[in-house]
CSV table of N, CA, C and O in Angstrom, one decimal:
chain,number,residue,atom,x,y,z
A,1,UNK,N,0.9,-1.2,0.0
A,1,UNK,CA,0.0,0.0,0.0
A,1,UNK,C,0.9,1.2,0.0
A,1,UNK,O,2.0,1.1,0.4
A,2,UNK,N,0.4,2.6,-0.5
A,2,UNK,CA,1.2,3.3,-0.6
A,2,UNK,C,1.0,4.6,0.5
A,2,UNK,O,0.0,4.9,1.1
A,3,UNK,N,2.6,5.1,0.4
A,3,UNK,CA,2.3,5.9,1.4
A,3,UNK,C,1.4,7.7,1.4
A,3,UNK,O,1.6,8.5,0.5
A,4,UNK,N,0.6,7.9,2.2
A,4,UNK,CA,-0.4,9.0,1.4
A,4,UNK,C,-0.3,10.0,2.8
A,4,UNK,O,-0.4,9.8,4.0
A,5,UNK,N,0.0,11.3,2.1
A,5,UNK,CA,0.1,12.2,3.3
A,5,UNK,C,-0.8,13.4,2.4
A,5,UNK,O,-0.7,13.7,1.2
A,6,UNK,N,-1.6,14.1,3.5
A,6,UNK,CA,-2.7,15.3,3.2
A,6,UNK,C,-2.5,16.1,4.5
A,6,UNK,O,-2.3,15.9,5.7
A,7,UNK,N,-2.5,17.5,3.5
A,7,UNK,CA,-2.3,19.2,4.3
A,7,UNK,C,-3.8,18.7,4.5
A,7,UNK,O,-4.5,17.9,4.0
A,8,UNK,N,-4.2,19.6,5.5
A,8,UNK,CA,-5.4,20.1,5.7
A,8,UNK,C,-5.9,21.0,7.1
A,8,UNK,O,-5.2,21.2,8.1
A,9,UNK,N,-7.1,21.5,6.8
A,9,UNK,CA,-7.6,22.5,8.0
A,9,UNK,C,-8.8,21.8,8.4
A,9,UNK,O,-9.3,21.0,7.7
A,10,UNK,N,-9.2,22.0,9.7
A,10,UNK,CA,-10.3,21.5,10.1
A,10,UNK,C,-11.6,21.9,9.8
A,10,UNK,O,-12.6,21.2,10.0
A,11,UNK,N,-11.6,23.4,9.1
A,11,UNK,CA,-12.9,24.0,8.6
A,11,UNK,C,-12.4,24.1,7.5
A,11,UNK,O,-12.0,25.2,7.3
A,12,UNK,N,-12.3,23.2,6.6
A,12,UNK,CA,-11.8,23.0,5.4
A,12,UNK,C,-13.0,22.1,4.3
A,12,UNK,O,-12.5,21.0,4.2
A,13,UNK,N,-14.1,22.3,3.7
A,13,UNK,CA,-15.4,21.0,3.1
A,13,UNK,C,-14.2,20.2,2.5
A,13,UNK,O,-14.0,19.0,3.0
A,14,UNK,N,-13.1,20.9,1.1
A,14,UNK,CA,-12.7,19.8,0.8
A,14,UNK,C,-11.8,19.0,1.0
A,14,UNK,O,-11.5,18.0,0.4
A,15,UNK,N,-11.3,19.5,2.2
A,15,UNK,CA,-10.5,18.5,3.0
A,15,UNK,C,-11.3,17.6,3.3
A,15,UNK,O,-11.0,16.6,2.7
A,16,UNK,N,-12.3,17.5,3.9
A,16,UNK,CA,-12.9,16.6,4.3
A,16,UNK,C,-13.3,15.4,3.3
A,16,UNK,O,-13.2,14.2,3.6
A,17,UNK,N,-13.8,16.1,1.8
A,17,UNK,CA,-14.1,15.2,1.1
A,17,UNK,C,-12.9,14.2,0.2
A,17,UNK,O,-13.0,13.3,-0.6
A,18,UNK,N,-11.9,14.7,0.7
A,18,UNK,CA,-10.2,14.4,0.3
A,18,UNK,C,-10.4,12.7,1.4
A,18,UNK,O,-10.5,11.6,0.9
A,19,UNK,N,-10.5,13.1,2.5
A,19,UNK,CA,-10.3,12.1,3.1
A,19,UNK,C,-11.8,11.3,3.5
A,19,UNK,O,-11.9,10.4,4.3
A,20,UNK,N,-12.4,11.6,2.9
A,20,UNK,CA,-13.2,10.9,2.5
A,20,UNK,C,-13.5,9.9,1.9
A,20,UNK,O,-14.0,8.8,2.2
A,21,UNK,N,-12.7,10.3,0.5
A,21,UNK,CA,-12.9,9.7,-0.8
A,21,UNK,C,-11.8,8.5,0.0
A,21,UNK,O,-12.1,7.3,0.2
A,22,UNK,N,-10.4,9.0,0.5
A,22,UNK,CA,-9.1,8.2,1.1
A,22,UNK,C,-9.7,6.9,1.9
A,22,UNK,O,-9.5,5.7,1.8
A,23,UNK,N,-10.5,7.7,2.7
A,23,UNK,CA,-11.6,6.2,3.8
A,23,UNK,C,-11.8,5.8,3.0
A,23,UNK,O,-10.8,5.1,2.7
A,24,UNK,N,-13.0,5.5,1.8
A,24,UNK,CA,-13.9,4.4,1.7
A,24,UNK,C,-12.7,3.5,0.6
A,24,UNK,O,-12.8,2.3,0.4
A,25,UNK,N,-11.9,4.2,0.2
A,25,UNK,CA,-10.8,3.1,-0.5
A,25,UNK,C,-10.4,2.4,0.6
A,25,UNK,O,-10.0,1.3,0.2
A,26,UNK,N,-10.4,2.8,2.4
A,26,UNK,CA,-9.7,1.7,3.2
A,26,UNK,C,-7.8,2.4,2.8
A,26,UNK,O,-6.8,1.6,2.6
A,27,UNK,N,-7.7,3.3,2.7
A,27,UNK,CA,-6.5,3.9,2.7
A,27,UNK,C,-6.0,4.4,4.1
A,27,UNK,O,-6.9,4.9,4.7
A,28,UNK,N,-4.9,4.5,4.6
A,28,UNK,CA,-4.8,5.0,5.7
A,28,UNK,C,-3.8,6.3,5.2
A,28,UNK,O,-3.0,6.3,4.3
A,29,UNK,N,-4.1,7.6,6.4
A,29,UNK,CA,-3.1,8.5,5.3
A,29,UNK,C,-2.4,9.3,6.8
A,29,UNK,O,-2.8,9.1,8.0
A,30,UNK,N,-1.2,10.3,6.5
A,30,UNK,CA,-0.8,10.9,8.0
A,30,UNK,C,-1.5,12.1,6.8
A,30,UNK,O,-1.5,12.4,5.6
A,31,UNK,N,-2.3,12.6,8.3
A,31,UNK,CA,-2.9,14.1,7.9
A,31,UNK,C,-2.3,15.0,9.0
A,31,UNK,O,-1.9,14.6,10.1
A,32,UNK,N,-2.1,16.5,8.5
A,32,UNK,CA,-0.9,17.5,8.5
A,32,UNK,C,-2.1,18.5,9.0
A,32,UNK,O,-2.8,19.1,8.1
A,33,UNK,N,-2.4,18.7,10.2
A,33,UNK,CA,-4.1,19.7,10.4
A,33,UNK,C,-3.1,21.1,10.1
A,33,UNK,O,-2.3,21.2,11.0
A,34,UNK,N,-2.9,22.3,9.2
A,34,UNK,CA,-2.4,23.7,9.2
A,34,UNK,C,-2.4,24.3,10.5
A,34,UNK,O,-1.5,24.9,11.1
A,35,UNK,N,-4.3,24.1,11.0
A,35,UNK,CA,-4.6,25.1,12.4
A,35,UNK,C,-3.9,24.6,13.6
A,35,UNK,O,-3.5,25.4,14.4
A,36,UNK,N,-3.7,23.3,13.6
A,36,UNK,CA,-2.9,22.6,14.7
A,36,UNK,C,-1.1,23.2,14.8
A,36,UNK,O,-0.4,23.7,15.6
A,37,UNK,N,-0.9,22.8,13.4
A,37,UNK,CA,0.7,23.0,13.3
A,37,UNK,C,1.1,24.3,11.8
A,37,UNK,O,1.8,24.2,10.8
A,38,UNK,N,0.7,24.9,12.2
A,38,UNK,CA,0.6,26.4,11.3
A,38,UNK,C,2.1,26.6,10.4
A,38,UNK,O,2.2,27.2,9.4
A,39,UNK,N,3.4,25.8,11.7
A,39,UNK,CA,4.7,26.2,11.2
A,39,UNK,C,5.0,25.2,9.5
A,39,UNK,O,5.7,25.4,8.5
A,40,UNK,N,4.0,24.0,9.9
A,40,UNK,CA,3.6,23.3,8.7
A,40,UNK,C,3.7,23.4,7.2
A,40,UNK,O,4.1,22.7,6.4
A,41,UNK,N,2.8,24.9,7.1
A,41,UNK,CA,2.1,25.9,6.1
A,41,UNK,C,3.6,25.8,4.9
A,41,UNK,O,3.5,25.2,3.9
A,42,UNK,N,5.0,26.8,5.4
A,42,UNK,CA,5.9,26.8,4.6
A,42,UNK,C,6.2,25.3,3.6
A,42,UNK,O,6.3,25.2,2.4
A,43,UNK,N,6.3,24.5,4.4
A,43,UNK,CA,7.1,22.9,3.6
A,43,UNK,C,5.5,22.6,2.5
A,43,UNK,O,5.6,22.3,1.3
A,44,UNK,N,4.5,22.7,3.3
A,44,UNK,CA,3.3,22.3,2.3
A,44,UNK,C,3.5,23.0,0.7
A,44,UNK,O,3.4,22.5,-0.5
A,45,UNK,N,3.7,24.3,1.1
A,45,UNK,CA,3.6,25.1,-0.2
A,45,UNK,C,5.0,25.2,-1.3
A,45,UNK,O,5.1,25.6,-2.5
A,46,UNK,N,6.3,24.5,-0.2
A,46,UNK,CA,7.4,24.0,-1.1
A,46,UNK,C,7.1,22.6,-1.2
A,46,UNK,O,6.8,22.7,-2.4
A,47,UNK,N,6.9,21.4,-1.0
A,47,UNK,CA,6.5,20.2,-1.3
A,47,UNK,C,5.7,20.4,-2.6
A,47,UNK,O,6.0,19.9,-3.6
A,48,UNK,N,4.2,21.6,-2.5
A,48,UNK,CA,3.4,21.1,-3.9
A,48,UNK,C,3.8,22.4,-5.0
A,48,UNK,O,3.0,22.7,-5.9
A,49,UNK,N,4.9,22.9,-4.6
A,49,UNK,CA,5.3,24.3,-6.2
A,49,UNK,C,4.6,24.9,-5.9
A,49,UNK,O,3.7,24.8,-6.8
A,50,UNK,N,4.2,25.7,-5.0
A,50,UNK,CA,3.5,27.0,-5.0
A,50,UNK,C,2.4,26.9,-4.4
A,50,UNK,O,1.9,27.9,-3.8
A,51,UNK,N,1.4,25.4,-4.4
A,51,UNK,CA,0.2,25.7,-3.7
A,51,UNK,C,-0.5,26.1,-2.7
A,51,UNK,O,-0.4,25.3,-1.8
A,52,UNK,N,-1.1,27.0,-2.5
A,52,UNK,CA,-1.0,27.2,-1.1
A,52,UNK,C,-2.2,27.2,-0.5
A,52,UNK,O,-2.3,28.1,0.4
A,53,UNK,N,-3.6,26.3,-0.9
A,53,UNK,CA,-4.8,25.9,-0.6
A,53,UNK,C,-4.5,24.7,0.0
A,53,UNK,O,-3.4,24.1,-0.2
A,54,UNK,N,-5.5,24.3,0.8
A,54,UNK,CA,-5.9,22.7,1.0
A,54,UNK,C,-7.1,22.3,0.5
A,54,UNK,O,-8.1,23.0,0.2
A,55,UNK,N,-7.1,20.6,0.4
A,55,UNK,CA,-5.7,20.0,0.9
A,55,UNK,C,-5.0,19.9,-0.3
A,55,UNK,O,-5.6,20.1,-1.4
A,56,UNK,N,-3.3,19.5,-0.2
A,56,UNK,CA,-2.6,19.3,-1.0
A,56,UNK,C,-2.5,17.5,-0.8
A,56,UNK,O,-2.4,17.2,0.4
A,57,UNK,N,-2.4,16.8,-1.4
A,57,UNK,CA,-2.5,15.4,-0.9
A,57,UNK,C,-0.8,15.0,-1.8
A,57,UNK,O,-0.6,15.6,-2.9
A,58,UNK,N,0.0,14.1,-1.3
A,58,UNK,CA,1.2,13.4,-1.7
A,58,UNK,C,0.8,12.0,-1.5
A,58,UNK,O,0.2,11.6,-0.4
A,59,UNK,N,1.1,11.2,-2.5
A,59,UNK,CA,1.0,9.6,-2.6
A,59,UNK,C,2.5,8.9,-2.8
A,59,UNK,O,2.7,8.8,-4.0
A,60,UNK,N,3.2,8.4,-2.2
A,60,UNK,CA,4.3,7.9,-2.1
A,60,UNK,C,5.2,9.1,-2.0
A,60,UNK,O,6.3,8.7,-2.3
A,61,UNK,N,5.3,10.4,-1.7
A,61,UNK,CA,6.1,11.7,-1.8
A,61,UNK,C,6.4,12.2,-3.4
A,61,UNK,O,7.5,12.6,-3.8
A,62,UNK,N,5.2,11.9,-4.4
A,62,UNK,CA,4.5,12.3,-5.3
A,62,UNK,C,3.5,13.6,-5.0
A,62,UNK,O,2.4,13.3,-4.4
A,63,UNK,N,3.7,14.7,-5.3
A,63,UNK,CA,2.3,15.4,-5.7
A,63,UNK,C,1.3,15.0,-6.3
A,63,UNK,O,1.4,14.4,-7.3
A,64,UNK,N,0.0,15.3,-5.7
A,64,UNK,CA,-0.6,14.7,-6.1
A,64,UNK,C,-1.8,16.0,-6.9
A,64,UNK,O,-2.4,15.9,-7.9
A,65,UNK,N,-1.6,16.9,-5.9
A,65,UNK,CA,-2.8,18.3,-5.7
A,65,UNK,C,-3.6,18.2,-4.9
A,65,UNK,O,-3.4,17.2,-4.1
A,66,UNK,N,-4.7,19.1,-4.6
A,66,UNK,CA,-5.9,19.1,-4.5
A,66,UNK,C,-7.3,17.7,-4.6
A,66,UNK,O,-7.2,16.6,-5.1
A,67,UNK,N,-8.3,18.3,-3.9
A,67,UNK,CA,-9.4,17.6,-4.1
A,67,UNK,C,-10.0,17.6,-5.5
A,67,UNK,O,-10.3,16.4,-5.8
A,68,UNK,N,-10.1,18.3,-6.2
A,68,UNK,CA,-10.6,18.2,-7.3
A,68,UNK,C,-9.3,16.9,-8.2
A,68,UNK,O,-9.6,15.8,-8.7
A,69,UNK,N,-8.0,17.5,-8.2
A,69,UNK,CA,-6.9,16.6,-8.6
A,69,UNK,C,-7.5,15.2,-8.6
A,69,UNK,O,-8.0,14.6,-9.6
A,70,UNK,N,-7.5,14.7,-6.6
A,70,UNK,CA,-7.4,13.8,-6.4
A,70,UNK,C,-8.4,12.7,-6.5
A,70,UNK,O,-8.2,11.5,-6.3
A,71,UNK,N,-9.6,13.7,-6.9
A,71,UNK,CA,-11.5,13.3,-7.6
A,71,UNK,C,-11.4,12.9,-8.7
A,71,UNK,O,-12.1,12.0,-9.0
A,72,UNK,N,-10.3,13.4,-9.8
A,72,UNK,CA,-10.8,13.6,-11.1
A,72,UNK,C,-9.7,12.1,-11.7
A,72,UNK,O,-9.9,11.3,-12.6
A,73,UNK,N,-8.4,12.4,-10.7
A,73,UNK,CA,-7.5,10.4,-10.8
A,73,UNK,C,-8.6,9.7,-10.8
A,73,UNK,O,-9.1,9.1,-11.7
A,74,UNK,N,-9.3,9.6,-9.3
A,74,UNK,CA,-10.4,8.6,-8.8
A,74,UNK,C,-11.6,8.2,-10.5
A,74,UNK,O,-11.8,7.2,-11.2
A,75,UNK,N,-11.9,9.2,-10.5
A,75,UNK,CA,-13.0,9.1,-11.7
A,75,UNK,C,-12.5,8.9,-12.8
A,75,UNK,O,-13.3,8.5,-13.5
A,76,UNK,N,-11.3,8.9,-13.3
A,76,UNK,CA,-10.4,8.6,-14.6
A,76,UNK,C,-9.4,7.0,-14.4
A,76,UNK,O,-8.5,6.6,-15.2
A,77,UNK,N,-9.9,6.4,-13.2
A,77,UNK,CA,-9.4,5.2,-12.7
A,77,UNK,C,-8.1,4.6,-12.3
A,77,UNK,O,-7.6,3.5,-12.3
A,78,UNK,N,-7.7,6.2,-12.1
A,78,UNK,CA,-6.2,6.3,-12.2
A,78,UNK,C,-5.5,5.8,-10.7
A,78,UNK,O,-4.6,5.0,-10.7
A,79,UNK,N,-6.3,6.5,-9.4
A,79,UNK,CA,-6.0,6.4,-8.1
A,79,UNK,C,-6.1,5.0,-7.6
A,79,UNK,O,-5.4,4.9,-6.6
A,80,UNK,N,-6.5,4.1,-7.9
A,80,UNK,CA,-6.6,2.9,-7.3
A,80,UNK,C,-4.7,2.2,-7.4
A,80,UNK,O,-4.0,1.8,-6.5
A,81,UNK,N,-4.3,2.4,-9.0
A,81,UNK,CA,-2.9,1.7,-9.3
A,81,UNK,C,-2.3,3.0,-8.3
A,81,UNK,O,-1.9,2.4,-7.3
A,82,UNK,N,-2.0,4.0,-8.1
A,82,UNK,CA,-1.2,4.8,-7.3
A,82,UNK,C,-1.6,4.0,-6.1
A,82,UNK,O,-0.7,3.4,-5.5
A,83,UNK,N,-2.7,4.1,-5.7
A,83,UNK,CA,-2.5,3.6,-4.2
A,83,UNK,C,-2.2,2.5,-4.0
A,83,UNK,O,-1.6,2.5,-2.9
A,84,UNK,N,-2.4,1.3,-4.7
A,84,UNK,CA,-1.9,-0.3,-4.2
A,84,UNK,C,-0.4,-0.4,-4.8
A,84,UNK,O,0.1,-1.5,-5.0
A,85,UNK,N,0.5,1.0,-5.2
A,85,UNK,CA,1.7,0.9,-5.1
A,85,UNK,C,2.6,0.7,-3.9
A,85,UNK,O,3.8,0.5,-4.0
């Protein structure tokens, strides 16, 4: 299984639906809360080139993007082979 790490905030919808989508695959992921650990924020936005929304999701220390990104692998049937890497 691969390893999956996500930025996120706690009042964040698409964070939530990030790890959302992560659960019902039965993925386990380390999540990075911003509000918790704020000093965080810098490495997030050098890890994904500039982004500086959540979540940013990484799959093996691969960029991955965003929720939309990580919706549109899922729907294009792409996320399943990333993840059982």
């Amino acid at each position: 299984m691969a390893s999956v790490e996500i930025y996120t905030k706690a009042t964040c919808g698409y964070c939530a639906m990030a790890k959302r989508l992560l659960k019902s695959k039965d993925v386990s992921f380390t999540e990075t809360d911003l509000l918790r650990e704020p000093e965080k924020r810098a490495e997030m936005i050098e890890r994904s080139g500039g982004r500086q929304t959540v979540p940013q999701v990484f799959i093996d220390g691969e960029h991955i993007g965003g929720f939309d990104d990580l919706s549109g692998l899922d729907m294009a049937g792409k996320l399943d082979p990333l993840l059982a890497a």
